[in-house]
Coordinates of C-alpha atoms and ligand atoms in Angstrom, one line a residue:
X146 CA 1.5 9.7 -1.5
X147 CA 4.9 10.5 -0.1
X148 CA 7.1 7.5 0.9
X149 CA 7.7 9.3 3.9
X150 CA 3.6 9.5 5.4
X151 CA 3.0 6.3 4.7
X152 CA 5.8 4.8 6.3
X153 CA 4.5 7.4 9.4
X154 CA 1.1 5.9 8.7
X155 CA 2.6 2.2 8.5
X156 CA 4.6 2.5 11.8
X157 CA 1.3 3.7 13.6
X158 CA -0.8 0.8 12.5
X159 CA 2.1 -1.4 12.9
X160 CA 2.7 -0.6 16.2
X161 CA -0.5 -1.5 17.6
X162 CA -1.1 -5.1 18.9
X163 CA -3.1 -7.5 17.8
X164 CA -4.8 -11.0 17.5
X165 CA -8.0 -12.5 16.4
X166 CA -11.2 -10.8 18.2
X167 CA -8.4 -8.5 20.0
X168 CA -8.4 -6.1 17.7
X169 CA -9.2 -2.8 19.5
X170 CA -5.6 -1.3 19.4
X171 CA -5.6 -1.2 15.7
X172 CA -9.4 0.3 15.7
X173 CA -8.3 2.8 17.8
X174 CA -5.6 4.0 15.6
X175 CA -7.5 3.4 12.3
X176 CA -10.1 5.7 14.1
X177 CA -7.3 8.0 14.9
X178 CA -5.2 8.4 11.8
X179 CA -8.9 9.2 10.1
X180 CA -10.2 11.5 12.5
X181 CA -8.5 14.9 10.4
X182 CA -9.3 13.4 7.3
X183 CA -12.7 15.5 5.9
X184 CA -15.5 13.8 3.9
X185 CA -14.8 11.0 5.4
X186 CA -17.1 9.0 8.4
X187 CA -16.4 6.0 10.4
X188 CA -18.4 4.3 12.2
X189 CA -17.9 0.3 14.0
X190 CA -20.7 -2.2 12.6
X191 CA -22.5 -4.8 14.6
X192 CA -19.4 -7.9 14.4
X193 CA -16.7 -5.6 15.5
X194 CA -15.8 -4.1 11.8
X195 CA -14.5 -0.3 11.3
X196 CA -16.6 0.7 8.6
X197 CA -15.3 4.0 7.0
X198 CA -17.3 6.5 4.3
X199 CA -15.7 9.0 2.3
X200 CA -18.2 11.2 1.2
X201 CA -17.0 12.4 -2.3
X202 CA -17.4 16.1 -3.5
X203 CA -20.6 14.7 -5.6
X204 CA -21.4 13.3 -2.3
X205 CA -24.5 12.0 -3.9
X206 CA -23.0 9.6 -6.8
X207 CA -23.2 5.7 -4.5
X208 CA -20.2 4.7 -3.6
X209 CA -19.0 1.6 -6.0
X210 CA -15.8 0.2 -4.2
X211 CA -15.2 -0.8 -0.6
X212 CA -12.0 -1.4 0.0
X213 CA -11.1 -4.2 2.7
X214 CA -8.7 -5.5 5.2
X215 CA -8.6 -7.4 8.4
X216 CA -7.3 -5.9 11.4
X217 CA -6.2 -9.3 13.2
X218 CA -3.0 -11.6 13.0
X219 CA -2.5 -15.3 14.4
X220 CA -2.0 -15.3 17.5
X221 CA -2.0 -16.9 21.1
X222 CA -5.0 -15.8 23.1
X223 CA -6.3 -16.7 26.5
X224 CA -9.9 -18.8 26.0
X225 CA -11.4 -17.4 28.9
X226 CA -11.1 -13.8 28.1
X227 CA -8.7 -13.1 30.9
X228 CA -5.0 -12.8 31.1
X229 CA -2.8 -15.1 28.9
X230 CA -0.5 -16.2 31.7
X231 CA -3.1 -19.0 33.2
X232 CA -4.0 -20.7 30.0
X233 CA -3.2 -20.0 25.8
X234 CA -4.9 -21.2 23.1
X235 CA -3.2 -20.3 19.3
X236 CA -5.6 -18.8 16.8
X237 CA -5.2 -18.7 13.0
X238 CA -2.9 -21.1 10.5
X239 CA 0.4 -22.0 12.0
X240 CA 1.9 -25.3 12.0
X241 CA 2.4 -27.9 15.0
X242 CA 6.1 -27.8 14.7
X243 CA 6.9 -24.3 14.7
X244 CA 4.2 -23.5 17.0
X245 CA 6.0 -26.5 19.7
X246 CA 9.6 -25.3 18.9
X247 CA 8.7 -21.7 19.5
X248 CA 6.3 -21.3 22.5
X249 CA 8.2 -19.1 24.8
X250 CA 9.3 -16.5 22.1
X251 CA 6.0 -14.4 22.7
X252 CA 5.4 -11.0 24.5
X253 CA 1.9 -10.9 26.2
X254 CA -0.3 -8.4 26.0
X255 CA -3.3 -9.0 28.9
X256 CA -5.9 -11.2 27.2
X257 CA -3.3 -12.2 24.3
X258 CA -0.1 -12.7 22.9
X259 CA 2.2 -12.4 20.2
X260 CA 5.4 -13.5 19.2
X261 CA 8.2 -11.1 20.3
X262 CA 9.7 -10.0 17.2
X263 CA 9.5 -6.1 16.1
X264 CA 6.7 -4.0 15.5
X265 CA 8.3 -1.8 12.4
X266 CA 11.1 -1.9 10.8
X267 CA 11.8 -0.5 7.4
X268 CA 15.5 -1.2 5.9
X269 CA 16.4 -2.4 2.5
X270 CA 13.1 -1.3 0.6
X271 CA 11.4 -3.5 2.7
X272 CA 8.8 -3.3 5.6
X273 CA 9.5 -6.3 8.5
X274 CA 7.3 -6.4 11.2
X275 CA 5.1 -9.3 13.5
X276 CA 2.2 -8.5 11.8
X277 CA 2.5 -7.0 8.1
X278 CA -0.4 -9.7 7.1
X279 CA -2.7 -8.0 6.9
X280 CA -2.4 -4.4 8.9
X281 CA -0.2 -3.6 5.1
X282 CA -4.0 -3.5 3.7
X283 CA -5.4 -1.2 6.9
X284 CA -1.9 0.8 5.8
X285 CA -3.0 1.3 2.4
X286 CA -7.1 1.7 3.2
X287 CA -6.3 5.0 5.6
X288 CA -3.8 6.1 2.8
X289 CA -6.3 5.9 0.4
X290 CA -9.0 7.7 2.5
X291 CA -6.5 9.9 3.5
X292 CA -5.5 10.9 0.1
X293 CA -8.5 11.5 -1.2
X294 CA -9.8 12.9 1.8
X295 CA -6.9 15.9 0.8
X296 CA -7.8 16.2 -2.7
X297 CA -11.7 16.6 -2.0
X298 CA -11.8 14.1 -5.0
X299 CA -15.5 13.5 -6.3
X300 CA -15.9 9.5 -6.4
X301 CA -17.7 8.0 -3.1
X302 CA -16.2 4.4 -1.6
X303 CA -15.8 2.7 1.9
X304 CA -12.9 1.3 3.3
X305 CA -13.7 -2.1 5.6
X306 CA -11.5 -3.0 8.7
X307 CA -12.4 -6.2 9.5
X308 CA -12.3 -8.6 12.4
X309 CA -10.6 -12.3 12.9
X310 CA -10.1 -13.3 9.5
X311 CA -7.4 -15.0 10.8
X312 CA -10.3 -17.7 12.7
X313 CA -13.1 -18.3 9.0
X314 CA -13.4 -14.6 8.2
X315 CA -16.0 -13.4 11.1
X316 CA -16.0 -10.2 10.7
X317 CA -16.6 -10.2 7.2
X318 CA -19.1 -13.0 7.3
X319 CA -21.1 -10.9 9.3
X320 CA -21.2 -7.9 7.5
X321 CA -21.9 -9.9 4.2
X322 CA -24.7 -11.8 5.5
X323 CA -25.7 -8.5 6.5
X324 CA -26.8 -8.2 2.7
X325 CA -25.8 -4.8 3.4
X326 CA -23.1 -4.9 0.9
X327 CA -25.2 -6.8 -1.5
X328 CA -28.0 -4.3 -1.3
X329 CA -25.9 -1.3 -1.8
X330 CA -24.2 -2.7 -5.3
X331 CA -20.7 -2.6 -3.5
X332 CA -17.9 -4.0 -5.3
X333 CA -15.2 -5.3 -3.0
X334 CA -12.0 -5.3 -3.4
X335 CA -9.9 -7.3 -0.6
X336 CA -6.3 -5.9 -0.2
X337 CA -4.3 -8.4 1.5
X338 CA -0.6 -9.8 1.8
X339 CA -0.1 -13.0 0.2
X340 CA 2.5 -15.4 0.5
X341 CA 5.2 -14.9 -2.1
X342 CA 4.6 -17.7 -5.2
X343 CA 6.0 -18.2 -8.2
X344 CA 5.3 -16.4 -11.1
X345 CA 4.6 -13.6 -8.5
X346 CA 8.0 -11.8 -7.6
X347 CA 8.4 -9.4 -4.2
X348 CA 9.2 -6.2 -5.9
X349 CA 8.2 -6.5 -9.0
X350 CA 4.5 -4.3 -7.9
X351 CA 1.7 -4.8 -6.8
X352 CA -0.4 -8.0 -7.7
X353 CA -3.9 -8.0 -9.0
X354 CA -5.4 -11.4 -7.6
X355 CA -7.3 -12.8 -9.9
X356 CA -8.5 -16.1 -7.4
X357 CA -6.7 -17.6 -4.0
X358 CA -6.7 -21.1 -2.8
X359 CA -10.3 -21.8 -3.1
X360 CA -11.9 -19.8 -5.8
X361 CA -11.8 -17.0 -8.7
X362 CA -12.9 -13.5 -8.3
X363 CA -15.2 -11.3 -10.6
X364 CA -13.1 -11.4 -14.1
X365 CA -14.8 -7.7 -15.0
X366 CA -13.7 -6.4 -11.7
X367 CA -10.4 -8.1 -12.8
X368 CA -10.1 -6.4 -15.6
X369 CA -11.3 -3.2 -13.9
X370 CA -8.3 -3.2 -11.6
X371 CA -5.7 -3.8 -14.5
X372 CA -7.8 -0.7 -16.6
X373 CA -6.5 1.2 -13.6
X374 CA -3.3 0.3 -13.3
X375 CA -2.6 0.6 -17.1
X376 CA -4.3 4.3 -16.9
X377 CA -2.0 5.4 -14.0
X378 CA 0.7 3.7 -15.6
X379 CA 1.9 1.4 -12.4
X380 CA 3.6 -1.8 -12.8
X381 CA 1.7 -4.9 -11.7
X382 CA 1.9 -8.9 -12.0
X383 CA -1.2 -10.4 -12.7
X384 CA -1.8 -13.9 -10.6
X385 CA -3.8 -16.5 -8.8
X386 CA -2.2 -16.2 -5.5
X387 CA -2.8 -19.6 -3.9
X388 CA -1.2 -19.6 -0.4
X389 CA -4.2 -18.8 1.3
X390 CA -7.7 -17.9 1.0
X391 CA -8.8 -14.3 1.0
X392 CA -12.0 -12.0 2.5
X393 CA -13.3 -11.7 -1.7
X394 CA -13.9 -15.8 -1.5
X395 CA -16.0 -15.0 1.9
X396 CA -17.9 -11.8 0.0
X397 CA -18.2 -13.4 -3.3
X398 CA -20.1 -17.1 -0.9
X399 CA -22.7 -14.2 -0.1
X400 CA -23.4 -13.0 -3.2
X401 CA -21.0 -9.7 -3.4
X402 CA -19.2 -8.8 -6.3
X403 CA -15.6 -9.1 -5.9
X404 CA -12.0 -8.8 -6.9
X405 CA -8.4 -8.7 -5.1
X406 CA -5.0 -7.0 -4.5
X407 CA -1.9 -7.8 -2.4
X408 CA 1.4 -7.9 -2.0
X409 CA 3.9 -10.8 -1.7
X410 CA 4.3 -11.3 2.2
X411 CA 7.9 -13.1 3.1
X412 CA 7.6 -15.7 6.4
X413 CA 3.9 -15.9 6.1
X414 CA 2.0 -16.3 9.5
X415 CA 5.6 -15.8 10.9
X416 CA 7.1 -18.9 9.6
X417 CA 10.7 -18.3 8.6
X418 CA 13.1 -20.7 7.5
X419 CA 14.8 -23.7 9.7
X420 CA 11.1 -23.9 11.8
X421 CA 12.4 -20.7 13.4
X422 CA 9.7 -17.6 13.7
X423 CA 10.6 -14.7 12.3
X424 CA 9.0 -10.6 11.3
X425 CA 7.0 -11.3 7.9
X426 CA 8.2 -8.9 5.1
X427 CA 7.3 -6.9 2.1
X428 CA 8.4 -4.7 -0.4
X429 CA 8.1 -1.1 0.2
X430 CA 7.8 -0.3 -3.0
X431 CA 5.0 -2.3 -3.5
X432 CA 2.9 -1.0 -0.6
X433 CA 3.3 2.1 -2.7
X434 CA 2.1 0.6 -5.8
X435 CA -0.7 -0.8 -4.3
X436 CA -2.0 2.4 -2.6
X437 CA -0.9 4.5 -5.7
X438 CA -3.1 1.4 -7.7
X439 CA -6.0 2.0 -5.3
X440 CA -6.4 5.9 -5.4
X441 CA -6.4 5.8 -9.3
X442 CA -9.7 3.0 -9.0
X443 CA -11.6 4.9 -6.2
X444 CA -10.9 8.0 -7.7
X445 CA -12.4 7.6 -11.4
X446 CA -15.1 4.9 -9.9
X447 CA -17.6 5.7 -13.1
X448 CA -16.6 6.6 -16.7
X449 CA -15.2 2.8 -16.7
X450 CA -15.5 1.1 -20.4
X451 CA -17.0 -2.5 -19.9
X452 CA -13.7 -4.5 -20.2
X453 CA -16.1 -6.8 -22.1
X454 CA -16.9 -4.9 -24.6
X455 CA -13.7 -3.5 -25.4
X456 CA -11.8 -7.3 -25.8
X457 CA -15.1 -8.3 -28.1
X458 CA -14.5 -5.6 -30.1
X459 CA -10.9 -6.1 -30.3
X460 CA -11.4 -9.6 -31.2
X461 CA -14.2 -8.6 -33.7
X462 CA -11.7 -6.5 -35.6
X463 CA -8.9 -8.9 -35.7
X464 CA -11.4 -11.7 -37.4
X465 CA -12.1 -8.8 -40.1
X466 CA -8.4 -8.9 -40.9
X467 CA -8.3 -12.5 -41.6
X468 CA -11.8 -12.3 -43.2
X469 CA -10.3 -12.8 -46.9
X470 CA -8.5 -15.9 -45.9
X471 CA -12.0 -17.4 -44.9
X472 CA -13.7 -16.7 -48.1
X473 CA -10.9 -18.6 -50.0
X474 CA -11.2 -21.2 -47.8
X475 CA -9.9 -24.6 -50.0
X476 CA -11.8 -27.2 -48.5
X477 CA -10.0 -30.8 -48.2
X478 CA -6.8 -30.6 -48.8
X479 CA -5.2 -32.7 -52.2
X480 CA -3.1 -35.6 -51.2
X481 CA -0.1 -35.6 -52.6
Ligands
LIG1439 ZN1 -4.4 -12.0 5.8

């Protein structure tokens, strides 16, 4: 995809406010951006999920992959429903202390509010913006769909937009205890923005995430994602981001088979140096990666080797090598 359409794309989705169970501006544009895009149908699920189809050219090969992100971002929101002046209430991970030395630095927005720092801004190869964690995955889920959508490329997969991740993962607690996911044999792969860790560097590509802060994802599906990148010949770090916990842990508690992408995300949730709050960041050229990444492994969903298989193998044949070394084995050694 051209630098220049998803940066159009990313401004959109960027653009759009949003907090946790307020996220109908983003639906809208998801809904939007996707409505020229052929093969592809989207349709809102019970909890307040965007669920999106592409229907490949071999429409009827299953889809394997869904592809997910959430729509919301912490935020301050009014507990009654109604406007934010009267009374606020600050939904998803954000310490005391910034959260104290910060409260009037917000732009409201009726029932909710965020803090009043940019939308979009793109300068230096990066992306700044109130919110890149995690409307950088919806970014790269309509790119994907969009891309494919183009090609009239064969392999079938869904694209999740979730809701309020940001407050336990509702939105995609519901669809998973939905069995829905289950049922269908869909592998999902969460696309997120993840606070930037050692060994993990910002720029350095997109990272395949092998676990988060509270558990390990599907080490086939692992090794499915790094198949791709290898076979489309993109650079990416391989890690256990730990700063948070991702939408794969909340699949993989209900019994879906998962693994996980992101990006490093600078000022997580907002927090910048010095207690100040500040636009969250990312690499540009990772976004890039990780659509590029995520094209390749909807686009050739079947045809996969079983990672498996192939390191068995590999091993197999190294332990023939040595095999001669074994048969002269000396037993206990002289003491000299
Ligand atoms: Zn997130």
């Amino acid at each position: 995809m051209h630098k220049e359409r998803l940066l159009e794309i990313a401004r959109t989705i960027l653009s759009c406010p949003t907090a946790p169970f307020h996220e109908g501006a983003v639906r809208a544009a998801v809904v939007e951006l996707l409505r020229p895009c052929r093969r592809v149908e989207v349709k809102q699920d019970d909890f307040g999920n965007l669920i999106a189809h592409y229907l490949g050219t071999d429409a009827e090969s299953p889809a394997r992959y869904a592809l997910c992100a959430h729509m919301d971002h912490p935020a301050w929101v009014s507990p009654d429903g109604k406007n934010i002046a009267s009374e606020r209430v600050f939904l998803g991970g954000v310490p005391a202390n910034y959260l104290e030395k910060n409260r009037g630095r917000t732009r409201d927005f009726g029932p909710f509010a965020m803090w009043d720092l940019p939308a979009f801004e793109e300068r230096d190869g990066r992306i700044y913006s109130r919110a890149c964690d995690d409307l950088i995955g919806c970014i790269v889920i309509v790119a994907t769909l969009e891309r494919l959508s183009e090609e009239g490329a064969p392999g079938s997969f869904y694209g999740l937009f979730t809701r309020a991740e940001e407050v336990g993962f509702a939105g995609a607690v519901g669809l998973a205890r939905s069995g829905w996911l289950a049922q269908e044999n869909v592998t999902v792969i969460s696309l997120e923005t993840s606070s930037e860790r050692l060994p993990a560097k910002m720029g350095d590509g997109p990272i395949v995430r092998v676990g988060d802060k509270t558990s390990v994802f599907d080490h086939v599906v692992t090794a499915e994602l790094m198949s791709a990148a290898e076979r489309a010949g993109i650079t990416v770090q391989r890690c256990l981001m730990s700063g948070g916990s991702c939408e794969a842990t909340a699949f993989r508690l209900y019994g879906v088979r998962c693994g996980a992408l992101c990006v490093a995300l600078g000022n997580y949730h907002n927090c910048g140096p010095d207690e100040r709050i500040e636009s969250e960041y990312v690499s540009t050229g990772d976004v890039r990666g990780l659509t590029a990444l995520c094209v390749e492994l909807v686009r050739h969903p079947d045809g996969l080797p079983d990672p498996d298989e192939i390191l068995r193998h590999r091993i197999e044949e190294r332990l023939l090598q040595y095999q001669s070394y074994h048969d002269r084995d000396s037993g206990i050694p002289p003491n000299e």
